[in-house]
Amino acid sequence: MSIIKYPVFLDISVVFIIWFVLFIKFTNKSNLDIAVINIVVFNWFNFISSFLSLTRRYDFFWADALYPKFFIIPYLNFVSSNPSVATVNDAGVVTPIAAGTATITATFNGQPTTGSLIINCTGTYINAPTPTLNPANVISIFSDAYTNVPVEYYNGYWQPWQTTVSNDFSVLGDNVLNYTNFNFVGIEFDGPTVNATSMTHFHMDAFIPGPIAPGRQLRVIVVDFGADGVFGGGDDTRHSTTFTAPTLVSQNWIPIEIPFSAMPGLLSRTNLAQIILEGGDNSILYVDNVYFHN
């Protein structure tokens, strides 16, 4: 099928939305250049609004009639307030360089636009250690190193008290669970439940990018749904293990390793179905490599 191209004209009397796609690129060849980018202000749409305030009509470059997905906007000039922290090219691609803060702004045909994009680069990020256990000795809940069992969800958004939001990401092919505004979160895998009677330990890697507040705790709760294999049947059991400083550190992966022999509250592990993480102070928690093993 041939694609017919035609010039696109947009008038401010027409209600429309243009989605601006921002690609964040990491380029360090040895590790990862800058790992964590927190977008504080993301207001590119105001750029488009201010474009339309300059004149009533614009001639955009050619767009595909069959797939009118990309509109190339001429005369748009992006600028970084701190190129030593983050640079931006003519296409709007932002590249983190070093820890710090940079503000990305733009002009349109020489005229200033409204809105900005603030990039906070918080430091160097390294992926969690790659597990090396034999897959035959692992029941994986979340890991790129193994085949995961069916999981209902990695964030149940248990209301009304949960504030935790998921903003998962991938770095160099490694998927990471990213819990923001973290107070507690539930991971559930009950279809089917997991029989871990042959396993001896629970493992998880955790990363806290922000400072460790005084008294900060991380509680790991493993839940078994009992003989009936359903939640709330009267035979559910669980055990909670609490971690504090100096185990909890900032800006480093924390290996969480708990033997089942240290979980007296967990009376059975034939129908394991939940892992609950608690104790956050509405900060950020990254999680990777969640599995049972022997």
PDB file of N, CA, C and O in Angstrom, residues 7 42 44 47 80 91 95 114 126 141 183 223 230 249-250:
ATOM      1  N   PRO A   7       0.676  18.240   2.956  1.00  0.00           N
ATOM      2  CA  PRO A   7       1.047  19.245   3.952  1.00  0.00           C
ATOM      3  C   PRO A   7      -0.064  19.379   4.987  1.00  0.00           C
ATOM      4  O   PRO A   7      -1.238  19.322   4.666  1.00  0.00           O
ATOM      5  N   PHE A  42       6.964  18.433  33.900  1.00  0.00           N
ATOM      6  CA  PHE A  42       6.873  17.951  32.527  1.00  0.00           C
ATOM      7  C   PHE A  42       5.733  18.696  31.868  1.00  0.00           C
ATOM      8  O   PHE A  42       4.600  18.319  32.001  1.00  0.00           O
ATOM      9  N   TRP A  44       5.632  19.998  28.450  1.00  0.00           N
ATOM     10  CA  TRP A  44       5.887  20.276  27.037  1.00  0.00           C
ATOM     11  C   TRP A  44       4.620  20.758  26.317  1.00  0.00           C
ATOM     12  O   TRP A  44       4.705  21.466  25.325  1.00  0.00           O
ATOM     13  N   PHE A  47       4.458  24.255  25.628  1.00  0.00           N
ATOM     14  CA  PHE A  47       5.232  24.691  24.476  1.00  0.00           C
ATOM     15  C   PHE A  47       4.324  24.806  23.254  1.00  0.00           C
ATOM     16  O   PHE A  47       4.319  25.804  22.541  1.00  0.00           O
ATOM     17  N   SER A  80      19.586  23.691  27.135  1.00  0.00           N
ATOM     18  CA  SER A  80      19.786  23.196  28.494  1.00  0.00           C
ATOM     19  C   SER A  80      20.456  24.283  29.321  1.00  0.00           C
ATOM     20  O   SER A  80      21.425  24.911  28.881  1.00  0.00           O
ATOM     21  N   ALA A  91      16.481  17.521  18.160  1.00  0.00           N
ATOM     22  CA  ALA A  91      15.271  16.699  18.132  1.00  0.00           C
ATOM     23  C   ALA A  91      14.599  16.618  19.498  1.00  0.00           C
ATOM     24  O   ALA A  91      13.580  15.954  19.655  1.00  0.00           O
ATOM     25  N   THR A  95      20.117  13.947  27.055  1.00  0.00           N
ATOM     26  CA  THR A  95      21.144  12.989  27.455  1.00  0.00           C
ATOM     27  C   THR A  95      21.729  13.408  28.796  1.00  0.00           C
ATOM     28  O   THR A  95      22.331  14.473  28.905  1.00  0.00           O
ATOM     29  N   THR A 114       6.489  28.950  26.770  1.00  0.00           N
ATOM     30  CA  THR A 114       6.234  28.691  28.186  1.00  0.00           C
ATOM     31  C   THR A 114       6.475  27.218  28.481  1.00  0.00           C
ATOM     32  O   THR A 114       6.502  26.390  27.583  1.00  0.00           O
ATOM     33  N   ILE A 126      23.870   1.455  38.969  1.00  0.00           N
ATOM     34  CA  ILE A 126      24.354   0.164  38.505  1.00  0.00           C
ATOM     35  C   ILE A 126      23.239  -0.844  38.709  1.00  0.00           C
ATOM     36  O   ILE A 126      22.576  -0.849  39.751  1.00  0.00           O
ATOM     37  N   ILE A 141       9.762 -14.937  41.217  1.00  0.00           N
ATOM     38  CA  ILE A 141       8.587 -14.064  41.190  1.00  0.00           C
ATOM     39  C   ILE A 141       8.835 -12.884  40.253  1.00  0.00           C
ATOM     40  O   ILE A 141       7.974 -12.491  39.479  1.00  0.00           O
ATOM     41  N   ASN A 183       4.790   3.517  50.885  1.00  0.00           N
ATOM     42  CA  ASN A 183       4.504   3.203  52.299  1.00  0.00           C
ATOM     43  C   ASN A 183       4.327   1.696  52.480  1.00  0.00           C
ATOM     44  O   ASN A 183       4.866   1.118  53.398  1.00  0.00           O
ATOM     45  N   VAL A 223       3.483 -14.437  52.737  1.00  0.00           N
ATOM     46  CA  VAL A 223       2.144 -14.898  53.124  1.00  0.00           C
ATOM     47  C   VAL A 223       1.817 -16.211  52.425  1.00  0.00           C
ATOM     48  O   VAL A 223       2.021 -16.346  51.213  1.00  0.00           O
ATOM     49  N   VAL A 230      -6.810 -20.027  49.313  1.00  0.00           N
ATOM     50  CA  VAL A 230      -7.490 -18.768  49.005  1.00  0.00           C
ATOM     51  C   VAL A 230      -7.273 -17.787  50.155  1.00  0.00           C
ATOM     52  O   VAL A 230      -7.092 -18.181  51.312  1.00  0.00           O
ATOM     53  N   VAL A 249      20.973   0.841  53.352  1.00  0.00           N
ATOM     54  CA  VAL A 249      21.904   1.874  52.917  1.00  0.00           C
ATOM     55  C   VAL A 249      21.324   2.566  51.699  1.00  0.00           C
ATOM     56  O   VAL A 249      20.424   2.053  51.034  1.00  0.00           O
ATOM     57  N   SER A 250      21.842   3.734  51.397  1.00  0.00           N
ATOM     58  CA  SER A 250      21.382   4.503  50.247  1.00  0.00           C
ATOM     59  C   SER A 250      22.331   4.327  49.071  1.00  0.00           C
ATOM     60  O   SER A 250      23.540   4.140  49.244  1.00  0.00           O
TER      61      SER A 250
END
